[in-house]
mmCIF file of C-alpha atoms in Angstrom:
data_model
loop_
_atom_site.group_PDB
_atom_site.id
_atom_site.type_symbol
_atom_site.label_atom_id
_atom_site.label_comp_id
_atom_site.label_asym_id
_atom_site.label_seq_id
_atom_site.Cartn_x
_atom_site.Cartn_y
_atom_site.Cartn_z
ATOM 1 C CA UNK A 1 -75.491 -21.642 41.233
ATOM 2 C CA UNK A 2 -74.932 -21.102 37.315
ATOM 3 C CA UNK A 3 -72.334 -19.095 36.283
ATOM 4 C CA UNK A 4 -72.610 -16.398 33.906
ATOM 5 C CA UNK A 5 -70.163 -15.795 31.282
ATOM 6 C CA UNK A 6 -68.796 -12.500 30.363
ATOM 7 C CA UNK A 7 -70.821 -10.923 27.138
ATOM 8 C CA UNK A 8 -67.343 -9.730 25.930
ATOM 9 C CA UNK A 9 -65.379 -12.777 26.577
ATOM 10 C CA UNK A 10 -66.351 -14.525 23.222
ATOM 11 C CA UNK A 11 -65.131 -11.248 21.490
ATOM 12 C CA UNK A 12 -62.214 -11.136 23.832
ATOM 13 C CA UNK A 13 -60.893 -14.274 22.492
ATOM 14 C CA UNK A 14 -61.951 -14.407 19.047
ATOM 15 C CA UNK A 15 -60.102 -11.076 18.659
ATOM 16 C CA UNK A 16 -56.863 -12.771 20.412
ATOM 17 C CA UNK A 17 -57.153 -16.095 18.414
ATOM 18 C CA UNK A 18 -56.911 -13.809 15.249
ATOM 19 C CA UNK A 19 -54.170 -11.531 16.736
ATOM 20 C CA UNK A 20 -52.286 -14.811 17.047
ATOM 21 C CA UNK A 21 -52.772 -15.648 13.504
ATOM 22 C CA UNK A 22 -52.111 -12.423 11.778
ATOM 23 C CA UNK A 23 -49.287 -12.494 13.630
ATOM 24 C CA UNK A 24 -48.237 -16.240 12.423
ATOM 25 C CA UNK A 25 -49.193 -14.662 8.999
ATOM 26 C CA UNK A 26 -46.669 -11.541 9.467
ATOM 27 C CA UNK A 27 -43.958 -13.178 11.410
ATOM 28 C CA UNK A 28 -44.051 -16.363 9.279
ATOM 29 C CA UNK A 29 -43.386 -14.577 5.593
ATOM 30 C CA UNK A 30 -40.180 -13.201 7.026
ATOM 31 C CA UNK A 31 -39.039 -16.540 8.363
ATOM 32 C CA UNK A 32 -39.455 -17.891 5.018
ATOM 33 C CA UNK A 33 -37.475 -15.442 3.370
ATOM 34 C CA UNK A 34 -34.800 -15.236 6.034
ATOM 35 C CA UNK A 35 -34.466 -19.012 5.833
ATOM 36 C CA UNK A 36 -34.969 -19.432 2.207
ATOM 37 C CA UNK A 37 -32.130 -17.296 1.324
ATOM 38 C CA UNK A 38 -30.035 -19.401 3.498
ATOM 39 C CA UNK A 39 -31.156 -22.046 1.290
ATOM 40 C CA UNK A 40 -32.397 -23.599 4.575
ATOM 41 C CA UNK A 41 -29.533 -23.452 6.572
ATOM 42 C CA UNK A 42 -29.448 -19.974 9.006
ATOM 43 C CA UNK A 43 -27.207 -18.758 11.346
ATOM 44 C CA UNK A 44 -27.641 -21.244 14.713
ATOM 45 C CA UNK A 45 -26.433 -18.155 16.537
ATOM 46 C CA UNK A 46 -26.499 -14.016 16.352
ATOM 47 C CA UNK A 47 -29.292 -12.248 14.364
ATOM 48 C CA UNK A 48 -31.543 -13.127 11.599
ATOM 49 C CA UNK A 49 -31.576 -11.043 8.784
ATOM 50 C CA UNK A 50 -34.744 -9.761 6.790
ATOM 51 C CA UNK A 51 -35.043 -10.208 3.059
ATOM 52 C CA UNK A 52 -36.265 -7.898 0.497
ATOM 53 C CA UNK A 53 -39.720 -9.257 0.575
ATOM 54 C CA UNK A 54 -40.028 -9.216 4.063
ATOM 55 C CA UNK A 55 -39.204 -4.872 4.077
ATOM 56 C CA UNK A 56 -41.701 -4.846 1.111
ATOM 57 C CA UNK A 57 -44.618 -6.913 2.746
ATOM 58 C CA UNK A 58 -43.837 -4.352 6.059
ATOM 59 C CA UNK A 59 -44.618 -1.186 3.880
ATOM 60 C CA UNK A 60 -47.683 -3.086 2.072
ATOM 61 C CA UNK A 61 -49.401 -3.468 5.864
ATOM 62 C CA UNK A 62 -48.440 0.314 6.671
ATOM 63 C CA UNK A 63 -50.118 1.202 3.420
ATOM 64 C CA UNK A 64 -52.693 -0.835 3.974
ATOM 65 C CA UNK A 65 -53.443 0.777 7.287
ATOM 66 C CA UNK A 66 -53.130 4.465 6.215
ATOM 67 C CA UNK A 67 -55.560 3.799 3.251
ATOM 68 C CA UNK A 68 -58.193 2.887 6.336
ATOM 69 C CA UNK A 69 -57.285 5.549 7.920
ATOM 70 C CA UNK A 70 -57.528 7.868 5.112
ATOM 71 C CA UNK A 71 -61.387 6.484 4.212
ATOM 72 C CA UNK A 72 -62.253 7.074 7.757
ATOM 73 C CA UNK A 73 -61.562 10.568 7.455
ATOM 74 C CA UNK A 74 -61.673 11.821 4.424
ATOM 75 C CA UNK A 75 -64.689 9.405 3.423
ATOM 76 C CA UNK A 76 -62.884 8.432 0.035
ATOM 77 C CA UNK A 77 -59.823 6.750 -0.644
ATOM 78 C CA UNK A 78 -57.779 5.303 -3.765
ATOM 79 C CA UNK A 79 -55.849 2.085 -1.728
ATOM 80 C CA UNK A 80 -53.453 1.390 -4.633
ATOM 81 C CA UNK A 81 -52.444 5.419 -4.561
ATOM 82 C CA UNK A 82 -51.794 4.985 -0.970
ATOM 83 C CA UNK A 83 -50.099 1.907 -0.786
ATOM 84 C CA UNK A 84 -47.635 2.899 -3.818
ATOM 85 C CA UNK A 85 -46.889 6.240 -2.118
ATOM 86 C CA UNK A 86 -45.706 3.391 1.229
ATOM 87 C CA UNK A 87 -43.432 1.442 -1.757
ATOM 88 C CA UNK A 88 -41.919 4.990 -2.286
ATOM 89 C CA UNK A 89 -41.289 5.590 1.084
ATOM 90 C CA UNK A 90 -39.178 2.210 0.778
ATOM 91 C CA UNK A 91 -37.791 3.073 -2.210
ATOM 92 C CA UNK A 92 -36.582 6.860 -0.971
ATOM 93 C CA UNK A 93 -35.113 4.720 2.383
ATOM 94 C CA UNK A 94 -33.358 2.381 0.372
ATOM 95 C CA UNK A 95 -31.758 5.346 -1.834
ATOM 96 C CA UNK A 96 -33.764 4.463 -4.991
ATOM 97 C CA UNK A 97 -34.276 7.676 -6.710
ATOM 98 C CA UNK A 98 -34.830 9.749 -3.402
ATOM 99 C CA UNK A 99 -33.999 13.094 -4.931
ATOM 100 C CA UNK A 100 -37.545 12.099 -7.242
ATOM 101 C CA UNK A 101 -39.760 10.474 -4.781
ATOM 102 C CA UNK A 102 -38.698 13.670 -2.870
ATOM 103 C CA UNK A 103 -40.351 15.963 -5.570
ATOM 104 C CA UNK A 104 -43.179 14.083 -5.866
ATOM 105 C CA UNK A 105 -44.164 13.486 -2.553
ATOM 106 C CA UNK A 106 -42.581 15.763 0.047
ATOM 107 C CA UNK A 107 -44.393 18.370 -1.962
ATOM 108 C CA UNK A 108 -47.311 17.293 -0.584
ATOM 109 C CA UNK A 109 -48.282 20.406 1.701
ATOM 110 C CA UNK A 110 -47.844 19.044 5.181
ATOM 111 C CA UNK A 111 -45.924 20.454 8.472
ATOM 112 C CA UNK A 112 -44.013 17.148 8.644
ATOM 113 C CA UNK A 113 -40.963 15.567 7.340
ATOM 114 C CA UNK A 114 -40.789 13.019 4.653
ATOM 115 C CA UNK A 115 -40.498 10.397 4.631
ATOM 116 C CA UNK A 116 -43.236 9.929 7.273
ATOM 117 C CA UNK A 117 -45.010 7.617 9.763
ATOM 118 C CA UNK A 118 -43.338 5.508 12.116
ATOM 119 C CA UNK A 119 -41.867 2.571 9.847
ATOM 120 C CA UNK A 120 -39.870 5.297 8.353
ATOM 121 C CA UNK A 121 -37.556 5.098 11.273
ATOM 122 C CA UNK A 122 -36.244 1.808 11.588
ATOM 123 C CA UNK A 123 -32.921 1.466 10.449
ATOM 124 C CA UNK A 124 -33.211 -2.427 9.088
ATOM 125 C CA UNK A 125 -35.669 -0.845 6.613
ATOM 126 C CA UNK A 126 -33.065 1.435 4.911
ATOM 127 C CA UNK A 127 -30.660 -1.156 4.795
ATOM 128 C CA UNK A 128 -29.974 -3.169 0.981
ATOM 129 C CA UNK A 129 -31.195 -6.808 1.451
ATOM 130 C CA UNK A 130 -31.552 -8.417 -2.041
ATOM 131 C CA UNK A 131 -32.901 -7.076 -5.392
ATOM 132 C CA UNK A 132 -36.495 -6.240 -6.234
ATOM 133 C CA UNK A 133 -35.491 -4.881 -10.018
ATOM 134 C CA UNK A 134 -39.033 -4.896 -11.727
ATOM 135 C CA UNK A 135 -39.966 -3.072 -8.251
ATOM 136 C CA UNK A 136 -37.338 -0.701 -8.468
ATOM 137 C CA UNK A 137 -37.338 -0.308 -12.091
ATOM 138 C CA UNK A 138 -41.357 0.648 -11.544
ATOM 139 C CA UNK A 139 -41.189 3.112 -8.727
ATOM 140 C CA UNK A 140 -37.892 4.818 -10.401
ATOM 141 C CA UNK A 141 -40.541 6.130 -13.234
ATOM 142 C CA UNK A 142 -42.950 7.842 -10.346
ATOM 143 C CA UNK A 143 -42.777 11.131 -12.423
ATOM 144 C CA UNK A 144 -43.619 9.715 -15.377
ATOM 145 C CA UNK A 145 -46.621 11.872 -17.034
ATOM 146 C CA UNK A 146 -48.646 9.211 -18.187
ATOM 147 C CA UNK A 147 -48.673 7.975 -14.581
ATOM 148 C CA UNK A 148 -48.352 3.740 -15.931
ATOM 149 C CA UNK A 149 -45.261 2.753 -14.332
ATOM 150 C CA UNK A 150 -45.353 -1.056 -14.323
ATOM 151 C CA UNK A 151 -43.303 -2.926 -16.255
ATOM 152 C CA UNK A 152 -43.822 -6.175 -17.912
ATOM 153 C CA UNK A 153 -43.021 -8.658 -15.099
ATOM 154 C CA UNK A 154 -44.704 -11.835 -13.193
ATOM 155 C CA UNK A 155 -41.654 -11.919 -10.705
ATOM 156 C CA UNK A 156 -42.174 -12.863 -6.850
ATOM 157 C CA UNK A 157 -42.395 -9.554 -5.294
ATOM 158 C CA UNK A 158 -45.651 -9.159 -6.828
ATOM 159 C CA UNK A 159 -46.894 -11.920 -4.425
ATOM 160 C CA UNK A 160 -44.501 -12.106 -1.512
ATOM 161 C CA UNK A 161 -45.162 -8.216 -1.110
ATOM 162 C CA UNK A 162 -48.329 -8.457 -0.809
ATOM 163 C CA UNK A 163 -49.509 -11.430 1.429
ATOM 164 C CA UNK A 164 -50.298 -8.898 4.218
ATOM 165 C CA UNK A 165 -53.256 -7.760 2.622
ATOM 166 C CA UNK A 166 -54.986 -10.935 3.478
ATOM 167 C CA UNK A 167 -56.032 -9.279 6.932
ATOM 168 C CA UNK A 168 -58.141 -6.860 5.492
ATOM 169 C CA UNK A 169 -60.779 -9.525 4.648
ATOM 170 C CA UNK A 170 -62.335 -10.959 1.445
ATOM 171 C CA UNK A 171 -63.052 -7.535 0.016
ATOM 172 C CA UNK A 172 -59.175 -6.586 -0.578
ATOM 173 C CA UNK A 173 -58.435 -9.632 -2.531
ATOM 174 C CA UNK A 174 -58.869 -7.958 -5.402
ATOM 175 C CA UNK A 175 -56.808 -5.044 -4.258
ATOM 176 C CA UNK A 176 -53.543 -7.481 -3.912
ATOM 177 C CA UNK A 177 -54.025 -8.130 -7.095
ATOM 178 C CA UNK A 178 -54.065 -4.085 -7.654
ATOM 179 C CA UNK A 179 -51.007 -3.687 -5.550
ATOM 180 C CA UNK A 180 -48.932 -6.459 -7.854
ATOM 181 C CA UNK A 181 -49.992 -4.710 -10.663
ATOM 182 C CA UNK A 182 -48.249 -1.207 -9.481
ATOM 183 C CA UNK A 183 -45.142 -2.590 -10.337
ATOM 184 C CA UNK A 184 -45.826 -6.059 -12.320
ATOM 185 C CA UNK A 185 -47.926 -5.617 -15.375
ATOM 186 C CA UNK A 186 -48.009 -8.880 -16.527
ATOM 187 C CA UNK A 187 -51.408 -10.428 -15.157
ATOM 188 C CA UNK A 188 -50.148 -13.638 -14.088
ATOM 189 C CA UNK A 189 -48.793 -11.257 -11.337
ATOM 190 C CA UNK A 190 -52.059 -9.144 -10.657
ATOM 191 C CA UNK A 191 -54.079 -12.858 -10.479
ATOM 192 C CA UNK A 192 -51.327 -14.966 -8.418
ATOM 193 C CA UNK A 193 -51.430 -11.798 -5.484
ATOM 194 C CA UNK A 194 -55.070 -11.988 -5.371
ATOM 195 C CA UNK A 195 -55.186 -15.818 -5.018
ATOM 196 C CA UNK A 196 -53.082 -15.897 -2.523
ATOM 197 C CA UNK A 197 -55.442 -13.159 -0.807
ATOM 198 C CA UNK A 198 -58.113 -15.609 -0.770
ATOM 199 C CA UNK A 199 -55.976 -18.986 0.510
ATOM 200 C CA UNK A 200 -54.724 -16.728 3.397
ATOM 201 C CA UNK A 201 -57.912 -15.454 4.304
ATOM 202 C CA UNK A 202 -59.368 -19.345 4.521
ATOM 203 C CA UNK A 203 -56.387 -19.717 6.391
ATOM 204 C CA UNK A 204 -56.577 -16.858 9.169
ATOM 205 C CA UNK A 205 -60.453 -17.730 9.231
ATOM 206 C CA UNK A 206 -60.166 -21.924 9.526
ATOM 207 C CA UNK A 207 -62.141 -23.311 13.032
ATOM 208 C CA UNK A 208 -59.834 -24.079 15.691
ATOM 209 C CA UNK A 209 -59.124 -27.425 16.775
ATOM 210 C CA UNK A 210 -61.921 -28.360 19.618
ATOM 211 C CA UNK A 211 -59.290 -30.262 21.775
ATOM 212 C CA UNK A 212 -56.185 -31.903 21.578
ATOM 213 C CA UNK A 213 -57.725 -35.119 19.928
ATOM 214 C CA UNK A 214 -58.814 -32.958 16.931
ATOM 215 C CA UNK A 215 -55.585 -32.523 14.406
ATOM 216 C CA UNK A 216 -54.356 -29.517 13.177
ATOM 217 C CA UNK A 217 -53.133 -31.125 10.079
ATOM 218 C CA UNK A 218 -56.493 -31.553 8.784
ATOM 219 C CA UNK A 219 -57.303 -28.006 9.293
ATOM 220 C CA UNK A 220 -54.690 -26.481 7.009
ATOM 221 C CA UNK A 221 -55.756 -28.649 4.652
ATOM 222 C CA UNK A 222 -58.969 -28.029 4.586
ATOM 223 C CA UNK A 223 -58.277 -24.258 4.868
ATOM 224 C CA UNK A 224 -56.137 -24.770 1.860
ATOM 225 C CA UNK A 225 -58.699 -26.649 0.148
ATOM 226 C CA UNK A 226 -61.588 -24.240 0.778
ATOM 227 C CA UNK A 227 -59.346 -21.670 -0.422
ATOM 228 C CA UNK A 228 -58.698 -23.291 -3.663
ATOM 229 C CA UNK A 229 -62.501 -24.329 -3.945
ATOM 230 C CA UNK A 230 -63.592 -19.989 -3.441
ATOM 231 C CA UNK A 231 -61.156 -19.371 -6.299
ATOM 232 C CA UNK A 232 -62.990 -17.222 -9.650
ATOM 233 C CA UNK A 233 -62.922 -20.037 -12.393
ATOM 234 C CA UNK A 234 -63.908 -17.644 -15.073
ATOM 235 C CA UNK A 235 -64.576 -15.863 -17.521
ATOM 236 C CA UNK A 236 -62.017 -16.886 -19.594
ATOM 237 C CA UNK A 237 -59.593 -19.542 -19.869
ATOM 238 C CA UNK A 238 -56.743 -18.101 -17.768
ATOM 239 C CA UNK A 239 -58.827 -18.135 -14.519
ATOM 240 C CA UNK A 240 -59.418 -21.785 -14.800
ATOM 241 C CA UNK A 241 -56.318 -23.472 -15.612
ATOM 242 C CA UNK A 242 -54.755 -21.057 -12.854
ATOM 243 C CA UNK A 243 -57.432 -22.639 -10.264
ATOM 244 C CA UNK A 244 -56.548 -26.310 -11.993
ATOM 245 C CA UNK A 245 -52.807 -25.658 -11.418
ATOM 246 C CA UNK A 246 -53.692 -24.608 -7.741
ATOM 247 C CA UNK A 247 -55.821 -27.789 -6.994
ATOM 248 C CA UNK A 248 -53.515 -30.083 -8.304
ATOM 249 C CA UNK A 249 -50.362 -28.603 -6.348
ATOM 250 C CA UNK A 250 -52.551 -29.489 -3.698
ATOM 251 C CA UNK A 251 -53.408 -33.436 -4.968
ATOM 252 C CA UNK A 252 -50.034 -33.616 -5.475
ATOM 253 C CA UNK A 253 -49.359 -33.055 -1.527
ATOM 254 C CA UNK A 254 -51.581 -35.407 -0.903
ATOM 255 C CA UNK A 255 -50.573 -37.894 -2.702
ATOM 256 C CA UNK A 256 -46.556 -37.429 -3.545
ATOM 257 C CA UNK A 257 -45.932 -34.878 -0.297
ATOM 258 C CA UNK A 258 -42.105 -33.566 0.075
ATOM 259 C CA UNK A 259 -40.808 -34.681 -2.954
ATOM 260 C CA UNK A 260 -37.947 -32.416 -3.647
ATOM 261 C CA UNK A 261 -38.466 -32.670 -7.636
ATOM 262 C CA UNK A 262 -41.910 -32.583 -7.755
ATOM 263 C CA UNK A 263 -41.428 -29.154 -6.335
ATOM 264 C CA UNK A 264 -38.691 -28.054 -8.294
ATOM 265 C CA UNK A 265 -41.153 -28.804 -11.380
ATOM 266 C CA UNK A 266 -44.165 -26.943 -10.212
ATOM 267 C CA UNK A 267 -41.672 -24.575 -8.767
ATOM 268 C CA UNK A 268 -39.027 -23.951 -11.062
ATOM 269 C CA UNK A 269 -38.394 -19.897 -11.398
ATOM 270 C CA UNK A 270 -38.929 -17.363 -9.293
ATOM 271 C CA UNK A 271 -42.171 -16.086 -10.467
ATOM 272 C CA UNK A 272 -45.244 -15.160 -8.448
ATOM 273 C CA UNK A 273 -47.276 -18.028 -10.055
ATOM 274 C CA UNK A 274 -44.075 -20.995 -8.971
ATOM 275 C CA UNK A 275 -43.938 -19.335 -5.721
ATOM 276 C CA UNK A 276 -47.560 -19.545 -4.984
ATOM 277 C CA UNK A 277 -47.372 -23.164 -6.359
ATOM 278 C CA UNK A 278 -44.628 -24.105 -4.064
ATOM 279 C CA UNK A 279 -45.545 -22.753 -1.272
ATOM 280 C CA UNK A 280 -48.961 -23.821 -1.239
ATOM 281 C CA UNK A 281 -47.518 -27.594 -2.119
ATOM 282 C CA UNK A 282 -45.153 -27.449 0.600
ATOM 283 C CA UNK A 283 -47.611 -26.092 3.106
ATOM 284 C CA UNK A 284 -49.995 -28.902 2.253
ATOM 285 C CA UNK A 285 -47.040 -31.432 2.611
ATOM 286 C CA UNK A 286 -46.641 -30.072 6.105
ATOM 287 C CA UNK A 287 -49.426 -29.684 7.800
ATOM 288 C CA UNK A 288 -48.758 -30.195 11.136
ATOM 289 C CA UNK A 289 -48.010 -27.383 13.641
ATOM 290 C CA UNK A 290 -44.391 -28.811 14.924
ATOM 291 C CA UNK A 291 -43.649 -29.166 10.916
ATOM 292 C CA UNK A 292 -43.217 -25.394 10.825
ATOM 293 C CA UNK A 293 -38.931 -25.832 10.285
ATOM 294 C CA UNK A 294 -38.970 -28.325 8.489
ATOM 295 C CA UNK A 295 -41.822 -26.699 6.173
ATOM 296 C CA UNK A 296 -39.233 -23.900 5.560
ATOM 297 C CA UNK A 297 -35.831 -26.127 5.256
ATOM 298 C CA UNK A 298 -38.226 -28.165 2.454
ATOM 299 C CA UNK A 299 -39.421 -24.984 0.861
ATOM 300 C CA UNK A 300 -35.827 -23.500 0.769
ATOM 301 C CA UNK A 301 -34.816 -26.273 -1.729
ATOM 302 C CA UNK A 302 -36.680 -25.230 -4.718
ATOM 303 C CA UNK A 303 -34.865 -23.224 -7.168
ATOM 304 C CA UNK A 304 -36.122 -20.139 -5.947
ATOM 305 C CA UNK A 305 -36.524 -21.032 -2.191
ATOM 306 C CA UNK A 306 -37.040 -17.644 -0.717
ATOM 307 C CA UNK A 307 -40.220 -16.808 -1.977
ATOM 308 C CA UNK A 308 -41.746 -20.458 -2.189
ATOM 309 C CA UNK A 309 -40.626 -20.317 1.706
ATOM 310 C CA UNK A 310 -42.305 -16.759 2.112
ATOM 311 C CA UNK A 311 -45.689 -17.879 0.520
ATOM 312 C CA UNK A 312 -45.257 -21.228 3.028
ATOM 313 C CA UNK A 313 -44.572 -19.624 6.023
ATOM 314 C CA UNK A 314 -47.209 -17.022 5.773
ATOM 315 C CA UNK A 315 -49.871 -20.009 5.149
ATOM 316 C CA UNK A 316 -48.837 -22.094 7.997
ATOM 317 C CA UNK A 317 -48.505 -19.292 9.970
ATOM 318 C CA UNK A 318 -51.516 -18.280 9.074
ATOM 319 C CA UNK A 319 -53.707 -20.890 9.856
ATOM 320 C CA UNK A 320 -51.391 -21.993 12.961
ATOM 321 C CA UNK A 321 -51.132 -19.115 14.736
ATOM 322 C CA UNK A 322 -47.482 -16.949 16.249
ATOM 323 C CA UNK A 323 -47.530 -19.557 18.584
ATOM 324 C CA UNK A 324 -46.384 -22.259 16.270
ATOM 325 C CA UNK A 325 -43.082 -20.746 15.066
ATOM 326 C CA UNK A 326 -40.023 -21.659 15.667
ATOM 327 C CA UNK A 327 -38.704 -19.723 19.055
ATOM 328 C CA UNK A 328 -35.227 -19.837 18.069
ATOM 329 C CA UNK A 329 -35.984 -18.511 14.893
ATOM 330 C CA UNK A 330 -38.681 -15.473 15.821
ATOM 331 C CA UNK A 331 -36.522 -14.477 18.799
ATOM 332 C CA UNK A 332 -33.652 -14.058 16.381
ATOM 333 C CA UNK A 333 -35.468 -12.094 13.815
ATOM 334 C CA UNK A 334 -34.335 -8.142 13.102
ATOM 335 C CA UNK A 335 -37.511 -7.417 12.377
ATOM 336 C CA UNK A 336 -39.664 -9.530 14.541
ATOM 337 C CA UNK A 337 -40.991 -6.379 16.482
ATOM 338 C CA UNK A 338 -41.614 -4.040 13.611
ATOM 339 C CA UNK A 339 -43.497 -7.389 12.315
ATOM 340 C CA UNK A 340 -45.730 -7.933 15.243
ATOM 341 C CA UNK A 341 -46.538 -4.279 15.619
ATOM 342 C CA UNK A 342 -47.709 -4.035 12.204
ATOM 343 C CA UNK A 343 -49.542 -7.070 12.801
ATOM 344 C CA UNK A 344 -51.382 -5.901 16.364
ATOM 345 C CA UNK A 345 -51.640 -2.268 14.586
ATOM 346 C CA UNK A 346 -53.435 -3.495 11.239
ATOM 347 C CA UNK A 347 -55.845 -5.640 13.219
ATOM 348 C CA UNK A 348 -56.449 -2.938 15.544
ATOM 349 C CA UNK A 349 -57.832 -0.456 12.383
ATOM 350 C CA UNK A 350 -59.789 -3.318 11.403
ATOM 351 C CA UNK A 351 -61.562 -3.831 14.384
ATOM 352 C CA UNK A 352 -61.679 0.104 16.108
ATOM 353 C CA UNK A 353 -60.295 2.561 14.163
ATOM 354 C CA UNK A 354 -58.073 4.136 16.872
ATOM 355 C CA UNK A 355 -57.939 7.380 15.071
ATOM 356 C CA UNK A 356 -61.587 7.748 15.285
ATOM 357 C CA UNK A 357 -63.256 8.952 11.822
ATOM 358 C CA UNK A 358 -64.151 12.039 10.378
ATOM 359 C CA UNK A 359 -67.066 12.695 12.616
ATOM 360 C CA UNK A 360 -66.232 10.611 15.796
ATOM 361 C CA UNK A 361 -63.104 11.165 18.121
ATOM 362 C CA UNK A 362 -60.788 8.363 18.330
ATOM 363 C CA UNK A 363 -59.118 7.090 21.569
ATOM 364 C CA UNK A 364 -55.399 6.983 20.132
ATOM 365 C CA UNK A 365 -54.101 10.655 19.764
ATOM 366 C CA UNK A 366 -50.964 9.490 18.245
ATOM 367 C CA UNK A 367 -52.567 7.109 15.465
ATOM 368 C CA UNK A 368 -52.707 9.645 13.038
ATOM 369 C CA UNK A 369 -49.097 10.443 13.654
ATOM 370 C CA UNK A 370 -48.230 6.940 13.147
ATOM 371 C CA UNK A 371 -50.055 6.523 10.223
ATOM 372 C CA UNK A 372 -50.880 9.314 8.434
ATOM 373 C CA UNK A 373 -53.772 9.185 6.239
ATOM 374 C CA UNK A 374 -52.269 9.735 2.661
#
């Protein structure tokens, strides 16, 4: 007697396999900045605290969300409006100029409070965890008139911020790059976010291993490769020697992996372009899946270690999956919920749109609540 399979058990588990790697994605960026700000040495015991980059990337995959939901139902949508009015909603937590993002948001007609949606409410988001100042600097200028707000910077938050948007699929790349740029206007910051985009989403999409025989090593590689090989060389100059840097950061891994000054020299500031360097050096260095601490602890060396460790552990998470992390180190996380959530919820718009659209009735009738469209 043949059995038949279930027609929705393929989708079934492709849909799980990339829960569990969004989720790596997510959960892995905050491990990196935890540890790298330990300089690779956490707490062994109590909680782990989340960086800066970490609170930013959560409010990047809430805006990220509401700008779906907003083009579901209102048919048109501006993603870098929406996902600067989720930095504000940071910004206003974190007591940056709250009295202004009040006026120019809470203004807004609406029967609800602001700020709004559900990440507004957790307490770890409103607490002071590092410096962001070309962020802050950017957002404190909301009312300006001539509505250009970013200041002349290629620092880290530009990237780490914005690794989330990798989920949304080869289409958004560009829009990371639009997201640096809210706040960073040099455009080494506005190309680094988007190249990043496209390594993660080689990453999240790489085949899984067909057994136990078949290494995962070589699959991060080659997602890392792949990535660097879809990479616009041109027009221009800039393009290209960005895509040359990438490609040998990644020789270099090959051929010198985990050298500690090697890094330090293609990572040696904390700009989005080192921290995209190091990270994607170190991840290539450790490819394996029970490499993922030691990835970090490596990463956390360079002279900037909390971003190259961000950028690391959201490839390796990436292409690994949730289930690869460190359990002493997820379990431990303050944010590790929120994370996930975000993670299940952004994948969830992607794939069914629990709010429904603007002429068909979703099955959620607190989505909208959760995350309002604007």
């Amino acid at each position: 007697m043949v059995a038949h399979e279930d027609p929705h058990q393929e989708y079934r588990r492709r849909v799980a396999g990339m829960q569990s790697r969004v989720r790596g994605l997510m959960l892995g960026l905050a491990l990196g900045d935890t540890v790298g700000a330990a300089r690779g040495g956490p707490p062994t015991a109590g909680p782990l605290r989340a960086g800066v980059s970490t609170q930013l990337a959560c409010f990047t995959a809430e805006g990220v969300i509401r700008a779906m939901v907003r083009g579901r139902h209102k048919g048109v949508c501006h993603p870098p409006g929406v996902v600067l009015h989720a930095y504000c909603r940071w910004a206003a937590l974190q007591g940056v100029e709250a009295a202004r993002m009040r006026r120019r948001w809470a203004s807004h007609p609406s029967d609800r409070p602001w700020p709004d949606g559900w990440l507004a409410g957790v307490p770890a988001l409103a607490e002071r965890r590092g410096s962001a100042p070309a962020t802050v600097t950017a957002l404190s200028r909301i009312e300006d008139p001539h509505s250009r707000i970013a200041v002349p910077s290629r620092g880290c938050h530009a990237l780490t911020r914005t690794l989330p948007v990798a989920v949304a699929g080869p289409q958004w790349a560009e829009q990371a790059g639009e997201f640096a740029a809210l706040t960073h206007g040099d455009p080494a910051a506005r190309s680094t976010a988007a190249q990043a985009a496209v390594l993660l989403q080689h990453c999240l999409t790489a085949p899984r291993p067909d057994g136990p025989a078949d290494p995962a090593d070589r699959i991060a590689r080659e997602a890392l490769e792949a990535g660097i090989a879809a990479l616009p060389s041109g027009p221009g100059r800039a393009l290209g020697d960005e895509r040359q840097r990438l490609a040998a950061a990644f020789r270099h891994a090959l051929d010198r992996p985990a050298e500690p000054a090697l890094l330090a020299r293609l990572a040696p500031d904390a700009s989005a372009p080192a921290a995209l360097l190091g990270g994607l050096y170190t991840a290539a260095s450790f490819p394996r899946r029970d490499r993922f601490g030691a990835a970090l602890a490596f990463a956390s060396g360079a002279p900037d270690g909390d971003s190259v460790a961000c950028v690391t552990g959201a490839l390796l998470g990436a292409v690994h999956g949730a289930e690869a992390l460190p359990v002493d180190l997820v379990s431990r996380h303050e944010l590790a919920w929120v994370l996930d959530v975000l993670a299940r919820d952004l994948l969830a718009q992607i794939e069914d749109s629990p709010s429904g659209s603007e002429y068909v009735p979703g099955w959620d009738p607190h989505w909208w609540d959760r995350y309002p469209g604007w």
